[in-house]
Coordinates of C-alpha atoms and ligand atoms in Angstrom, one line a residue:
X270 CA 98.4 90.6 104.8
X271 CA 98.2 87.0 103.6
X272 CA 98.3 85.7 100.6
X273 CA 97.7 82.5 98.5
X274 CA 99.3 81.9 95.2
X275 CA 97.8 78.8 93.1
X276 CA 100.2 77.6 89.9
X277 CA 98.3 76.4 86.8
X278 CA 100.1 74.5 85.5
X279 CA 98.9 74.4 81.8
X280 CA 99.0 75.4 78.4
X281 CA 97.6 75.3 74.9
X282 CA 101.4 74.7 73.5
X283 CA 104.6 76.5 74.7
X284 CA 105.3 79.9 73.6
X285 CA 109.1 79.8 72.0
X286 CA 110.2 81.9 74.3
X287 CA 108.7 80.7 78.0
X288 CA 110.5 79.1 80.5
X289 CA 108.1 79.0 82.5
X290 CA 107.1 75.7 84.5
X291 CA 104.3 74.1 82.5
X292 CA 102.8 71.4 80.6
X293 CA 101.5 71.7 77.0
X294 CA 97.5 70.5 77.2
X295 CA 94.6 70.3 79.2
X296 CA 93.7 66.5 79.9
X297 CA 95.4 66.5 83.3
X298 CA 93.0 69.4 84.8
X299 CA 90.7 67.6 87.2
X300 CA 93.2 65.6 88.5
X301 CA 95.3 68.9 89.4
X302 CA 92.5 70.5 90.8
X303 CA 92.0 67.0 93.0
X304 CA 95.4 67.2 94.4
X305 CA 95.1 70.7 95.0
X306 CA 92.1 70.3 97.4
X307 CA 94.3 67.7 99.1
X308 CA 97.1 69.8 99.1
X309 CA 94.5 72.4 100.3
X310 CA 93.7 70.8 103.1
X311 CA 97.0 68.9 104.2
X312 CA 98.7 73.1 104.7
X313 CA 95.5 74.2 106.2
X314 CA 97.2 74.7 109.1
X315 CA 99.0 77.4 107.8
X316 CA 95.9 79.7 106.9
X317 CA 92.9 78.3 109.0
X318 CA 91.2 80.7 110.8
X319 CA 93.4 83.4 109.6
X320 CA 92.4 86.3 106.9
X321 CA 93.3 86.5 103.7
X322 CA 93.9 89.7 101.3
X323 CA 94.8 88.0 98.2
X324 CA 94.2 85.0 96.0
X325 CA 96.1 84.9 92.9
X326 CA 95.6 81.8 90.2
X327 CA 99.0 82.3 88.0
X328 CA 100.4 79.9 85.4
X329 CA 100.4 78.5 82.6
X330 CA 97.1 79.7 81.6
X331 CA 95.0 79.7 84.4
X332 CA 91.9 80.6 82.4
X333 CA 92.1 77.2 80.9
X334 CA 91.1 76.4 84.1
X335 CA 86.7 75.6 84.3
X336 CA 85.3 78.2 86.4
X337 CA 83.5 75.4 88.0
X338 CA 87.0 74.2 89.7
X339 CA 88.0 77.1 90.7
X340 CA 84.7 78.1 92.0
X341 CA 85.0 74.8 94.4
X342 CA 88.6 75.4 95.6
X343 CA 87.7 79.1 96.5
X344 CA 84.7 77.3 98.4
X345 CA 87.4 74.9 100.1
X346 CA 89.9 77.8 101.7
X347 CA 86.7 80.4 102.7
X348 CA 85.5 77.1 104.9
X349 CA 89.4 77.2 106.4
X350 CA 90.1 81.0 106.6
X351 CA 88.6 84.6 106.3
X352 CA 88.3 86.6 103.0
X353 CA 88.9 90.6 103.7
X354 CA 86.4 92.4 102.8
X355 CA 87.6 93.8 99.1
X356 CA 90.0 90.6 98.8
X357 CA 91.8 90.4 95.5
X358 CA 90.8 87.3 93.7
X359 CA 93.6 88.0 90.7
X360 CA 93.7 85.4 87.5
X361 CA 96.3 85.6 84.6
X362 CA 94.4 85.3 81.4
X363 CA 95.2 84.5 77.9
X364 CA 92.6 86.6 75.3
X365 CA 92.0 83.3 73.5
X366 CA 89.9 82.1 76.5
X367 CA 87.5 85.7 76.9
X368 CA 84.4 83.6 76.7
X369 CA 85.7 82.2 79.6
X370 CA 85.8 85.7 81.5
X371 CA 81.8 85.8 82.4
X372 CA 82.2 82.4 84.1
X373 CA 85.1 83.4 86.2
X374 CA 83.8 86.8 87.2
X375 CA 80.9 84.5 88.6
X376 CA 83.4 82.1 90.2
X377 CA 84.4 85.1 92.3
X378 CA 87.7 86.4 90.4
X379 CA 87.8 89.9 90.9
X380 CA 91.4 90.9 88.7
X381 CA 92.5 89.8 85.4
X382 CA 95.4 90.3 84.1
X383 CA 95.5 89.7 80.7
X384 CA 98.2 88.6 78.7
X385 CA 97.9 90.6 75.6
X386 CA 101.9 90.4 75.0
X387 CA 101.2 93.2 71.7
X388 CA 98.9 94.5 69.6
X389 CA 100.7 93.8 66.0
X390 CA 100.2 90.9 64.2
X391 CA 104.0 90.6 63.4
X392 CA 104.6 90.7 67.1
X393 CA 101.9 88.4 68.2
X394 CA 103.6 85.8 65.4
X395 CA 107.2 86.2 66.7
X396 CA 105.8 85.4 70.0
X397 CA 104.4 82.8 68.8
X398 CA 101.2 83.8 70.4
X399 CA 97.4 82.3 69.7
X400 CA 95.4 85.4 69.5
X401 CA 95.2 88.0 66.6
X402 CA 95.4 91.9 67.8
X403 CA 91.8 91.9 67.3
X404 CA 91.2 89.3 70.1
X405 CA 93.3 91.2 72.1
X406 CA 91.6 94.2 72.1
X407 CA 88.2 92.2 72.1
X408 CA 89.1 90.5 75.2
X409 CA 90.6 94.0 77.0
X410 CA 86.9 95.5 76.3
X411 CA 85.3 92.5 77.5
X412 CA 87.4 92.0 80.9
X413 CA 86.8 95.7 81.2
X414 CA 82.9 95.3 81.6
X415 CA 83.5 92.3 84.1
X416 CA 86.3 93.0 86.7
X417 CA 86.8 96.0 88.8
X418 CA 90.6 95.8 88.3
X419 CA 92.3 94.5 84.7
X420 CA 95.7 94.8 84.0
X421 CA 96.9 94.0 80.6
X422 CA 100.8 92.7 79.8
X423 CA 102.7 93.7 76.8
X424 CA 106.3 93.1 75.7
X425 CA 108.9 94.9 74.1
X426 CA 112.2 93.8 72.4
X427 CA 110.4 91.2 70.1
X428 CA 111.9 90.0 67.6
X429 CA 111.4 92.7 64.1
X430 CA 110.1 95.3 66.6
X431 CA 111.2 99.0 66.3
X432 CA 110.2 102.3 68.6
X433 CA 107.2 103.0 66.3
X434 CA 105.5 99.3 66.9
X435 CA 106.5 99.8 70.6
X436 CA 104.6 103.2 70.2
X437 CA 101.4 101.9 68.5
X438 CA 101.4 99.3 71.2
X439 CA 101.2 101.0 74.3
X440 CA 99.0 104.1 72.6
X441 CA 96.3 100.8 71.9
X442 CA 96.6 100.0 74.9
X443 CA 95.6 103.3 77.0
X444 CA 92.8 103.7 74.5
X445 CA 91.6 100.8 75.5
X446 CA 91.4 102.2 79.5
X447 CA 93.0 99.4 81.5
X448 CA 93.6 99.8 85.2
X449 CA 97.1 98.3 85.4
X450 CA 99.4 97.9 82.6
X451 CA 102.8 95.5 82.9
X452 CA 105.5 96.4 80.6
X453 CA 108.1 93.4 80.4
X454 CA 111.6 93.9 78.2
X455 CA 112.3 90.5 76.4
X456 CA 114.6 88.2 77.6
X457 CA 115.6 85.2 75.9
X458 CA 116.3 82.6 78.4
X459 CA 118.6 79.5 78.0
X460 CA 116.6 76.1 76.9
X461 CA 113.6 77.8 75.3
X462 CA 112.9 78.0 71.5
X463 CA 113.8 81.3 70.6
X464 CA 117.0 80.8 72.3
X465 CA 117.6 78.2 70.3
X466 CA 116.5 80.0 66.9
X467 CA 118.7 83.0 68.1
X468 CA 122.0 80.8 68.6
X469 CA 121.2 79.3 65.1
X470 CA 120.8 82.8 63.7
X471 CA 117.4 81.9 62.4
X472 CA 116.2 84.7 64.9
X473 CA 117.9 88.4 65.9
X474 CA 116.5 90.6 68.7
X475 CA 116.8 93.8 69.0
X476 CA 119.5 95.0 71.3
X477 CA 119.6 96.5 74.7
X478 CA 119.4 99.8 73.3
X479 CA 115.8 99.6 71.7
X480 CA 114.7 98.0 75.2
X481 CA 115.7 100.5 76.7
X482 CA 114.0 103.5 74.4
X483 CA 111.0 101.5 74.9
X484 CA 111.2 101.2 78.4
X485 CA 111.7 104.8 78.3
X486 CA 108.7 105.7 76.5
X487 CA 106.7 103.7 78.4
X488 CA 108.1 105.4 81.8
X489 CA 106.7 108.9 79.7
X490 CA 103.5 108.0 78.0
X491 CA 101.8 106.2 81.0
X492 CA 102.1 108.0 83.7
X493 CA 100.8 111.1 81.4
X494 CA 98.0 109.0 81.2
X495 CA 97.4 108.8 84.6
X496 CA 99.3 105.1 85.9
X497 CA 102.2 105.5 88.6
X498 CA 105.2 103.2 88.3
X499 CA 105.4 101.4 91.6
X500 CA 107.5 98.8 90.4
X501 CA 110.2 98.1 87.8
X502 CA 107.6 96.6 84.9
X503 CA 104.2 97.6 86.5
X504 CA 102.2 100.9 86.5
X505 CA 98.7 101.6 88.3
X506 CA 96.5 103.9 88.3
X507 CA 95.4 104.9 92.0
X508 CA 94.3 101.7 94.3
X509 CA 95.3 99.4 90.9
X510 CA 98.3 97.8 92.2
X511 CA 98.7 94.0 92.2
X512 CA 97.8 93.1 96.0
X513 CA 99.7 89.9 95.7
X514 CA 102.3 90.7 93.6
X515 CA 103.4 94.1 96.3
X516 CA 102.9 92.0 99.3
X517 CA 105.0 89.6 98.1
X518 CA 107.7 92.4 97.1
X519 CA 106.8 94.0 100.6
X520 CA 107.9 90.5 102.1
X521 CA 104.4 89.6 103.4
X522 CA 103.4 86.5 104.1
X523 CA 102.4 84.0 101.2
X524 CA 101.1 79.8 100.4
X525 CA 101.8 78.8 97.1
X526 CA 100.1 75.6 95.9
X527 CA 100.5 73.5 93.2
X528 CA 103.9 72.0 91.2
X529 CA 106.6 74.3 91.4
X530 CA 104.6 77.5 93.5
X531 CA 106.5 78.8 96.1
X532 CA 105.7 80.0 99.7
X533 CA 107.2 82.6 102.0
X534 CA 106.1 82.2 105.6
X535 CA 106.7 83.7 109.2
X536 CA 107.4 81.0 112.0
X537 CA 108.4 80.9 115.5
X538 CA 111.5 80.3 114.5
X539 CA 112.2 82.6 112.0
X540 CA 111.7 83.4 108.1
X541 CA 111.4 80.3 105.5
X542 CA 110.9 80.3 101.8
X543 CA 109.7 77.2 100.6
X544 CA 108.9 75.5 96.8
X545 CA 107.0 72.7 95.5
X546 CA 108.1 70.0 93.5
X547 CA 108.6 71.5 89.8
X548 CA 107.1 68.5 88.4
X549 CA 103.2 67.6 87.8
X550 CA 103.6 64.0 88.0
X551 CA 105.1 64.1 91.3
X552 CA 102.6 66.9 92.8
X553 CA 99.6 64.4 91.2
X554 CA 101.3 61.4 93.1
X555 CA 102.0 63.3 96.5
X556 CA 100.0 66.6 97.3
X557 CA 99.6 66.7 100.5
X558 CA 103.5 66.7 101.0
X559 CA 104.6 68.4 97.5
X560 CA 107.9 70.5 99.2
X561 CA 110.8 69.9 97.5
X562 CA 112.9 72.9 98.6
X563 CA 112.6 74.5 101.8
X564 CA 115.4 77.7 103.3
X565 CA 115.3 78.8 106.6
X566 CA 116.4 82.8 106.0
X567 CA 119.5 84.0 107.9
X568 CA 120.7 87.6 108.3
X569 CA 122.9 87.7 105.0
X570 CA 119.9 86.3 102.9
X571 CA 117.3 88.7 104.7
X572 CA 118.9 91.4 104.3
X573 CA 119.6 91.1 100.1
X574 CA 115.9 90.3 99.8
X575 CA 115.8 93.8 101.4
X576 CA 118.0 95.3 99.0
X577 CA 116.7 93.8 95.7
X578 CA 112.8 94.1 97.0
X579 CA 113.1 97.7 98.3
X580 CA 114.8 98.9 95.2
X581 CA 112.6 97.1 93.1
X582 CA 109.8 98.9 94.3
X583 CA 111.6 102.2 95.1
X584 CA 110.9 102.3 98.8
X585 CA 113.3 104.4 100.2
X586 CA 116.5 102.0 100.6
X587 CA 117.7 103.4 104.1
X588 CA 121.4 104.5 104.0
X589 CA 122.2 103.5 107.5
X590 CA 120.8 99.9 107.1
X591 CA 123.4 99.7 104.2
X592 CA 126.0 101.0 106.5
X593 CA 125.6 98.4 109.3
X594 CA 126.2 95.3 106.7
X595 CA 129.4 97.4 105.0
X596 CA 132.3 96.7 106.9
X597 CA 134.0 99.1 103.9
X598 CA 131.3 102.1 104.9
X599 CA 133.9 103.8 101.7
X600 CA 133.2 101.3 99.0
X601 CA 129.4 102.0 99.4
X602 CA 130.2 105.3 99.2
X603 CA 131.6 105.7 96.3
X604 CA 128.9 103.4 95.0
X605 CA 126.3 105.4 96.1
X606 CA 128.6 108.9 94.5
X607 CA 128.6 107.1 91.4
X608 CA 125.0 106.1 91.0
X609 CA 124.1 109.3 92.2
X610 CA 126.6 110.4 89.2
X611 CA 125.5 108.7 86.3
X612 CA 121.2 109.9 87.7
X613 CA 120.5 106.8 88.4
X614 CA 119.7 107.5 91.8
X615 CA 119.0 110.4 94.9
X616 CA 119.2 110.5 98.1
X617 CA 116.6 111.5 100.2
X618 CA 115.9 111.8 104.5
X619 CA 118.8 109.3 104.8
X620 CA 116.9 107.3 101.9
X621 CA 118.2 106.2 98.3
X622 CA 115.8 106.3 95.6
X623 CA 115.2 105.3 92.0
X624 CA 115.1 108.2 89.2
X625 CA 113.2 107.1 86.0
X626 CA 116.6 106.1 84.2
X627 CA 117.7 104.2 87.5
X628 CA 114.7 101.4 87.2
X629 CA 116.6 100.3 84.4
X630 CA 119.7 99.0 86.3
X631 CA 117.7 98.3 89.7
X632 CA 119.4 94.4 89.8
X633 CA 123.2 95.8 88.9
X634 CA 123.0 98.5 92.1
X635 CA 121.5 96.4 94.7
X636 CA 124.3 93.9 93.8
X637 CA 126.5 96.7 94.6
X638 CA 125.0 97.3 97.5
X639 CA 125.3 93.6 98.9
X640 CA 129.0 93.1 100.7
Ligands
SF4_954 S1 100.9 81.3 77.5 FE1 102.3 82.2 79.0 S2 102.8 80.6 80.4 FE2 101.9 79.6 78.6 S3 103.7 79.1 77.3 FE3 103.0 81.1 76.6 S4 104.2 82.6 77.8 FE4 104.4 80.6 78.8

């Protein structure tokens, strides 16, 4: 399946703890969505004619973004390409912007996934986030009656949070019958705000510990709900997975557009991941030739995208491809014997899978597991 991935590039002021690529405000909109029709149409070689299972607009904000814009791009690539029938037309949504929803429901998005973050005021605050828990619910109920598929993202390990808030959080938020709920752990990244406050002692987090209770009551409370965890931070209930985001774990095809989006394509010659320029002034002055990173992908960096993706998405990571790449077949024994040891893995038809407690150290085996 193909995919196209549009970054919007915007927001309503940085959240202390993004690191995202972004730019606080709006003014600059029509001119991105100029250069992205030029962009648009200098890579249409690389979809025309060809059909495409999923269109997602991630950001920034993209529901800053007027319907009306996005209506006329999605015009743009269905002149170009194909649209499967049932394509997933995903945006990321802040709850500020829900009288926003009706217009892009019209514009063709099918998906939202809404950036809800929490549903306690102290959270939202530590965030740093716009909307009050009231909006947050508001705007769940809304994109409920609008899109066949919503997915709402909360956080845990906020600063001031405890289990019980955690709790409260993701009980809300099964009340409120999403399709898809994200569940994403903290993580205070160099250069942002918080990281800043933290270093100063302004701001504490909670440790690794509470992240991982939460995590844990979020692997029991929502699959007794009904939601399967098909990845490390995202549960579904049947036919409610991300299109985009497990074709792009599953190694399928994608175009990114705009500053910073990256693409992963199949050649002739081979696999190559490619990324635009992280800058908006740049993509505005040059679209139609924004790369600014390109890798061809050898065997080596094939096969740890293997590793990482398959584990992340608890696939089945096949003991004999391990094998092949380990030259010390004893060394990824043991590993395996210890994971296996410590439940954070089985093994299965010649297959290594993820237990419940083993999605929390996903990243530190497939290290492991690279020679
Ligand atoms: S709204 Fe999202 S993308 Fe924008 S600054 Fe906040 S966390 Fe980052």
């Amino acid at each position: 399946m193909l995919s196209l991935y549009v970054h919007i590039p915007f927001c309503r002021k940085r959240c202390p703890y993004c690191d995202f690529y972004l730019v606080s405000g709006t003014g600059l909109l029509e001119s991105f969505f100029l250069a992205l029709e030029k962009e648009t149409a200098a890579k249409a070689d690389l979809f025309k004619a060809q059909s495409i299972g999923a269109i997602h607009f991630g950001g920034g904000t993209p529901s800053l973004a007027p319907a009306r814009l996005l209506g006329r791009w999605l015009e743009q690539v269905a002149g170009l390409a194909s649209f499967e029938e049932g394509i997933e037309i995903a945006l990321e949504a802040n709850p500020e912007d829900a009288a926003a929803l009706p217009e892009l429901s019209q514009a063709g998005v099918t998906r939202i996934s809404l950036g809800v973050q929490s549903f306690s005021a102290s959270k939202l605050r530590a965030l740093g986030r716009a909307h009050s828990p009231v909006e947050g619910a508001e705007a769940v109920r809304a994109a409920s009656a609008l899109f066949g598929s919503l997915s709402v993202d909360l956080i845990c390990g906020v600063p001031g949070e405890d289990l019980p808030a955690w709790q409260s959080d993701l009980s809300t938020a099964i009340s409120l019958s999403p399709h898809h709920v994200s569940v994403y752990m903290l993580s205070v990244e160099p250069k942002t705000i918080m990281h800043r406050d933290v270093q100063a002692g302004s701001v504490s987090v909670p440790g690794d510990a509470l992240q991982a209770d939460c995590y844990r009551h979020a692997q029991n409370v929502l699959p007794a709900a009904g939601f399967v965890q098909y990845e490390i931070s995202n549960f579904a209930l049947p036919s409610h997975q991300s299109r985009y985001n497990l074709a792009s774990w599953e190694r399928q095809p994608y175009i990114g557009f705009g500053p910073s989006a990256h693409s992963f394509i199949r050649s002739p010659s081979g696999e190559v991941r490619m990324a635009n320029t992280p800058s908006l002034s740049d993509y505005l002055l040059r679209p139609g030739s924004a790369e600014g990173f390109r890798e061809e992908l050898g065997g080596r960096e094939r096969f740890i995208e293997e590793v990482f993706l398959t584990l992340r998405i608890n696939r089945g990571l096949d003991v004999g491809f391990l094998r092949k790449a380990h030259k010390l077949g004893h060394r990824l024994s043991e590993a395996v014997a210890q994971f296996n040891a410590k439940g954070w893995m089985r093994e299965e038809g010649g297959k290594l899978y993820l237990t419940d407690e083993g999605f929390l150290f996903a990243d530190l085996m497939a290290e492991e597991f690279i020679p």
